CSV table of C-alpha atoms in Angstrom, one decimal:
chain,number,residue,atom,x,y,z
A,607,UNK,CA,-22.3,-14.9,9.7
A,608,UNK,CA,-25.0,-13.4,7.6
A,609,UNK,CA,-24.6,-12.0,4.0
A,610,UNK,CA,-24.5,-8.5,5.6
A,611,UNK,CA,-20.9,-9.2,6.8
A,612,UNK,CA,-19.3,-6.5,4.6
A,613,UNK,CA,-21.9,-3.9,5.5
A,614,UNK,CA,-21.5,-4.6,9.1
A,615,UNK,CA,-17.8,-3.8,8.9
A,616,UNK,CA,-18.5,-0.6,7.0
A,617,UNK,CA,-21.1,0.4,9.7
A,618,UNK,CA,-18.7,-0.4,12.4
A,619,UNK,CA,-16.0,1.7,10.9
A,620,UNK,CA,-18.5,4.6,10.6
A,621,UNK,CA,-19.8,4.4,14.1
A,622,UNK,CA,-17.5,2.7,16.6
A,623,UNK,CA,-15.3,5.7,17.5
A,624,UNK,CA,-17.4,8.7,16.4
A,625,UNK,CA,-19.1,8.9,19.8
A,626,UNK,CA,-18.2,7.7,23.3
A,627,UNK,CA,-19.6,4.7,25.0
A,628,UNK,CA,-22.9,5.3,26.5
A,629,UNK,CA,-23.2,1.9,28.2
A,630,UNK,CA,-20.3,-0.4,29.3
A,631,UNK,CA,-19.2,-2.6,32.2
A,632,UNK,CA,-17.2,-0.8,35.0
A,633,UNK,CA,-13.5,-0.9,34.1
A,634,UNK,CA,-11.1,-3.0,36.1
A,635,UNK,CA,-7.8,-1.9,37.6
A,636,UNK,CA,-5.0,-1.0,35.3
A,637,UNK,CA,-3.0,-3.8,36.8
A,638,UNK,CA,-5.7,-6.4,36.3
A,639,UNK,CA,-5.0,-9.7,34.6
A,640,UNK,CA,-7.2,-11.2,31.9
A,641,UNK,CA,-9.5,-12.7,34.5
A,642,UNK,CA,-10.7,-9.2,35.2
A,643,UNK,CA,-12.7,-9.1,32.0
A,644,UNK,CA,-16.5,-9.3,32.3
A,645,UNK,CA,-18.0,-12.7,32.5
A,646,UNK,CA,-21.5,-11.7,31.6
A,647,UNK,CA,-22.4,-13.5,28.3
A,648,UNK,CA,-23.8,-11.3,25.6
A,649,UNK,CA,-27.2,-12.3,24.3
A,650,UNK,CA,-27.8,-10.7,21.0
A,651,UNK,CA,-26.3,-8.9,18.1
A,652,UNK,CA,-27.7,-5.7,16.6
A,653,UNK,CA,-28.0,-5.2,12.8
A,654,UNK,CA,-26.2,-2.0,12.0
A,655,UNK,CA,-26.8,0.4,9.1
A,656,UNK,CA,-24.1,0.9,6.4
A,657,UNK,CA,-22.9,4.5,6.3
A,658,UNK,CA,-20.1,5.3,3.8
A,659,UNK,CA,-16.5,5.1,5.2
A,660,UNK,CA,-15.7,8.4,3.5
A,661,UNK,CA,-18.2,10.1,5.9
A,662,UNK,CA,-15.9,9.6,8.8
A,663,UNK,CA,-15.4,13.2,10.1
A,664,UNK,CA,-17.4,14.4,13.0
A,665,UNK,CA,-17.1,17.5,15.2
A,666,UNK,CA,-14.9,17.2,18.2
A,667,UNK,CA,-16.7,15.8,21.3
A,668,UNK,CA,-17.5,18.0,24.1
A,669,UNK,CA,-18.2,17.5,27.8
A,670,UNK,CA,-17.0,14.7,30.1
A,671,UNK,CA,-14.6,12.2,28.6
A,672,UNK,CA,-15.8,8.6,28.1
A,673,UNK,CA,-14.0,5.7,29.8
A,674,UNK,CA,-13.4,2.2,28.3
A,675,UNK,CA,-11.2,-0.7,28.9
A,676,UNK,CA,-8.4,-2.0,26.6
A,677,UNK,CA,-5.8,-4.8,26.4
A,678,UNK,CA,-2.1,-4.0,26.5
A,679,UNK,CA,0.2,-7.1,26.3
A,680,UNK,CA,-2.1,-9.4,28.3
A,681,UNK,CA,-3.3,-6.9,31.0
A,682,UNK,CA,-6.4,-4.7,31.1
A,683,UNK,CA,-6.0,-0.9,31.4
A,684,UNK,CA,-8.6,1.9,31.6
A,685,UNK,CA,-8.5,4.6,29.0
A,686,UNK,CA,-10.5,7.8,28.3
A,687,UNK,CA,-11.1,9.2,24.9
A,688,UNK,CA,-11.9,12.6,23.3
A,689,UNK,CA,-12.6,12.7,19.5
A,690,UNK,CA,-10.3,14.8,17.3
A,691,UNK,CA,-11.4,16.3,14.0
A,692,UNK,CA,-8.7,16.2,11.3
A,693,UNK,CA,-7.8,16.8,7.6
A,694,UNK,CA,-7.3,13.5,5.7
A,695,UNK,CA,-3.7,12.1,5.9
A,696,UNK,CA,-2.1,14.8,8.1
A,697,UNK,CA,-1.9,12.5,11.2
A,698,UNK,CA,-1.0,9.2,9.6
A,699,UNK,CA,2.6,9.3,11.1
A,700,UNK,CA,1.9,11.2,14.3
A,701,UNK,CA,-0.3,8.8,16.3
A,702,UNK,CA,-0.2,5.5,18.2
A,703,UNK,CA,-2.3,2.6,17.0
A,704,UNK,CA,-5.5,1.4,18.5
A,705,UNK,CA,-7.2,-1.8,17.3
A,706,UNK,CA,-10.9,-2.4,17.7
A,707,UNK,CA,-11.1,-6.3,17.5
A,708,UNK,CA,-14.6,-7.3,16.5
A,709,UNK,CA,-16.1,-10.5,17.8
A,710,UNK,CA,-18.0,-12.8,15.5
A,711,UNK,CA,-21.8,-12.6,15.3
A,712,UNK,CA,-22.1,-16.2,16.4
A,713,UNK,CA,-21.6,-15.8,20.2
A,714,UNK,CA,-21.2,-19.6,20.6
A,715,UNK,CA,-17.7,-19.1,19.1
A,716,UNK,CA,-16.6,-16.7,21.8
A,717,UNK,CA,-14.0,-18.1,24.3
A,718,UNK,CA,-15.0,-15.3,26.7
A,719,UNK,CA,-17.0,-12.0,26.5
A,720,UNK,CA,-15.3,-8.9,25.0
A,721,UNK,CA,-14.3,-6.0,27.1
A,722,UNK,CA,-17.1,-4.0,25.3
A,723,UNK,CA,-19.9,-6.4,25.9
A,724,UNK,CA,-21.3,-4.4,24.3
A,725,UNK,CA,-20.5,-0.7,24.0
A,726,UNK,CA,-23.3,1.4,22.6
A,727,UNK,CA,-22.2,3.7,19.7
A,728,UNK,CA,-24.8,5.7,17.9
A,729,UNK,CA,-27.5,3.5,19.4
A,730,UNK,CA,-25.8,0.3,18.1
A,731,UNK,CA,-24.5,-2.5,20.3
A,732,UNK,CA,-21.0,-3.3,19.2
A,733,UNK,CA,-19.1,-6.3,20.7
A,734,UNK,CA,-15.4,-5.7,20.6
A,735,UNK,CA,-12.1,-5.3,22.4
A,736,UNK,CA,-9.6,-2.5,22.3
A,737,UNK,CA,-5.9,-3.4,21.8
A,738,UNK,CA,-3.2,-0.7,22.3
A,739,UNK,CA,0.3,-0.7,20.8
A,740,UNK,CA,1.7,1.3,23.7
A,741,UNK,CA,1.0,2.8,27.1
A,742,UNK,CA,3.1,5.5,29.0
A,743,UNK,CA,6.7,4.3,29.6
A,744,UNK,CA,6.0,1.0,27.9
A,745,UNK,CA,7.9,0.2,25.6
A,746,UNK,CA,9.4,3.7,26.2
A,747,UNK,CA,11.5,5.7,23.8
A,748,UNK,CA,8.7,8.1,23.2
A,749,UNK,CA,6.5,5.5,21.4
A,750,UNK,CA,3.3,6.3,23.4
A,751,UNK,CA,1.2,9.0,22.0
A,752,UNK,CA,-2.2,10.1,23.4
A,753,UNK,CA,-3.4,10.7,19.9
A,754,UNK,CA,-4.7,7.3,18.5
A,755,UNK,CA,-5.2,6.1,15.0
A,756,UNK,CA,-8.1,3.6,15.0
A,757,UNK,CA,-8.0,0.3,13.0
A,758,UNK,CA,-10.8,-2.3,12.9
A,759,UNK,CA,-9.8,-5.9,13.1
A,760,UNK,CA,-12.4,-8.4,11.8
A,761,UNK,CA,-12.5,-11.9,10.4
A,762,UNK,CA,-11.1,-12.2,6.9
A,763,UNK,CA,-14.4,-13.4,5.5
A,764,UNK,CA,-17.7,-14.9,6.5
A,765,UNK,CA,-16.9,-18.5,5.9
A,766,UNK,CA,-17.6,-20.7,9.1
A,767,UNK,CA,-14.1,-22.1,9.1
A,768,UNK,CA,-12.6,-18.5,9.0
A,769,UNK,CA,-14.9,-17.4,11.7
A,770,UNK,CA,-14.0,-20.3,14.0
A,771,UNK,CA,-10.2,-19.9,13.4
A,772,UNK,CA,-10.5,-16.2,14.1
A,773,UNK,CA,-12.5,-16.8,17.3
A,774,UNK,CA,-9.8,-19.3,18.5
A,775,UNK,CA,-7.4,-16.4,18.6
A,776,UNK,CA,-9.7,-14.3,20.9
A,777,UNK,CA,-9.1,-12.4,23.0
A,778,UNK,CA,-6.2,-10.7,21.1
A,779,UNK,CA,-4.5,-9.0,24.0
A,780,UNK,CA,-1.5,-7.3,22.3
A,781,UNK,CA,-0.5,-5.8,19.0
A,782,UNK,CA,1.6,-8.9,18.4
A,783,UNK,CA,-1.4,-11.1,18.6
A,784,UNK,CA,-3.4,-8.9,16.2
A,785,UNK,CA,-0.4,-8.9,13.7
A,786,UNK,CA,-0.3,-12.7,14.0
A,787,UNK,CA,-3.9,-13.2,13.3
A,788,UNK,CA,-3.5,-11.0,10.1
A,789,UNK,CA,-0.4,-12.8,9.0
A,790,UNK,CA,-2.3,-16.2,9.4
A,791,UNK,CA,-4.9,-14.9,7.0
A,792,UNK,CA,-7.8,-15.3,9.5
A,793,UNK,CA,-8.2,-11.5,10.2
A,794,UNK,CA,-8.0,-8.3,8.2
A,795,UNK,CA,-7.3,-4.8,9.2
A,796,UNK,CA,-9.5,-1.9,8.2
A,797,UNK,CA,-8.1,1.7,8.5
A,798,UNK,CA,-11.0,3.8,9.7
A,799,UNK,CA,-9.2,7.1,9.0
A,800,UNK,CA,-10.3,8.0,12.5
A,801,UNK,CA,-8.4,9.6,15.3
A,802,UNK,CA,-9.1,10.4,18.9
A,803,UNK,CA,-7.4,11.5,22.1
A,804,UNK,CA,-6.9,8.8,24.8
A,805,UNK,CA,-5.0,8.7,28.0
A,806,UNK,CA,-4.4,5.6,30.2
A,807,UNK,CA,-6.1,6.5,33.5
A,808,UNK,CA,-7.1,5.1,36.9
A,809,UNK,CA,-9.8,2.5,36.7
A,810,UNK,CA,-12.1,4.7,38.8
A,811,UNK,CA,-11.4,8.0,36.9
A,812,UNK,CA,-14.8,8.1,35.3
A,813,UNK,CA,-16.7,7.6,38.6
């Protein structure tokens, strides 16, 4: 990866969930297996600007909700999302977790294309998966919350060996897989300080 690795992460944190996807592959059925993911290989990466992480506060989105795909425990579900403005810290313990798992810039390392292949955020092509910690009724006990706290998951550093080890764990299709990659030292978690509303919906809800 290039020397702009750190600025890429900052830019992603600043852009990935401040607007909805303007371009993405059609979602698969909520009951789809991993083979339902897109098989179209991505062809290029886009260099992103580096806005400050502290600027992560945008007005609530308006209009039609956006629809994207996410992994939950090895299956693909469809979600919508609506951005939520907030005061710093107030939602830290009142939201479910959503992980934006970033794919390495070297596409040759990818075992398969990401669910967002790419999604377009603020005019930038961002290659990533969404991983959810819960969906309605699973794991139950009221854990699911349609208010999501967004974390970016990326390689721990730009060293080729780390990039390759990270890529071997892709796709990370559950929170447990994300946690394992972090524990192994090949991935790091970046708290975006960003929240949005998201429901798990029918694959054709955005049609």
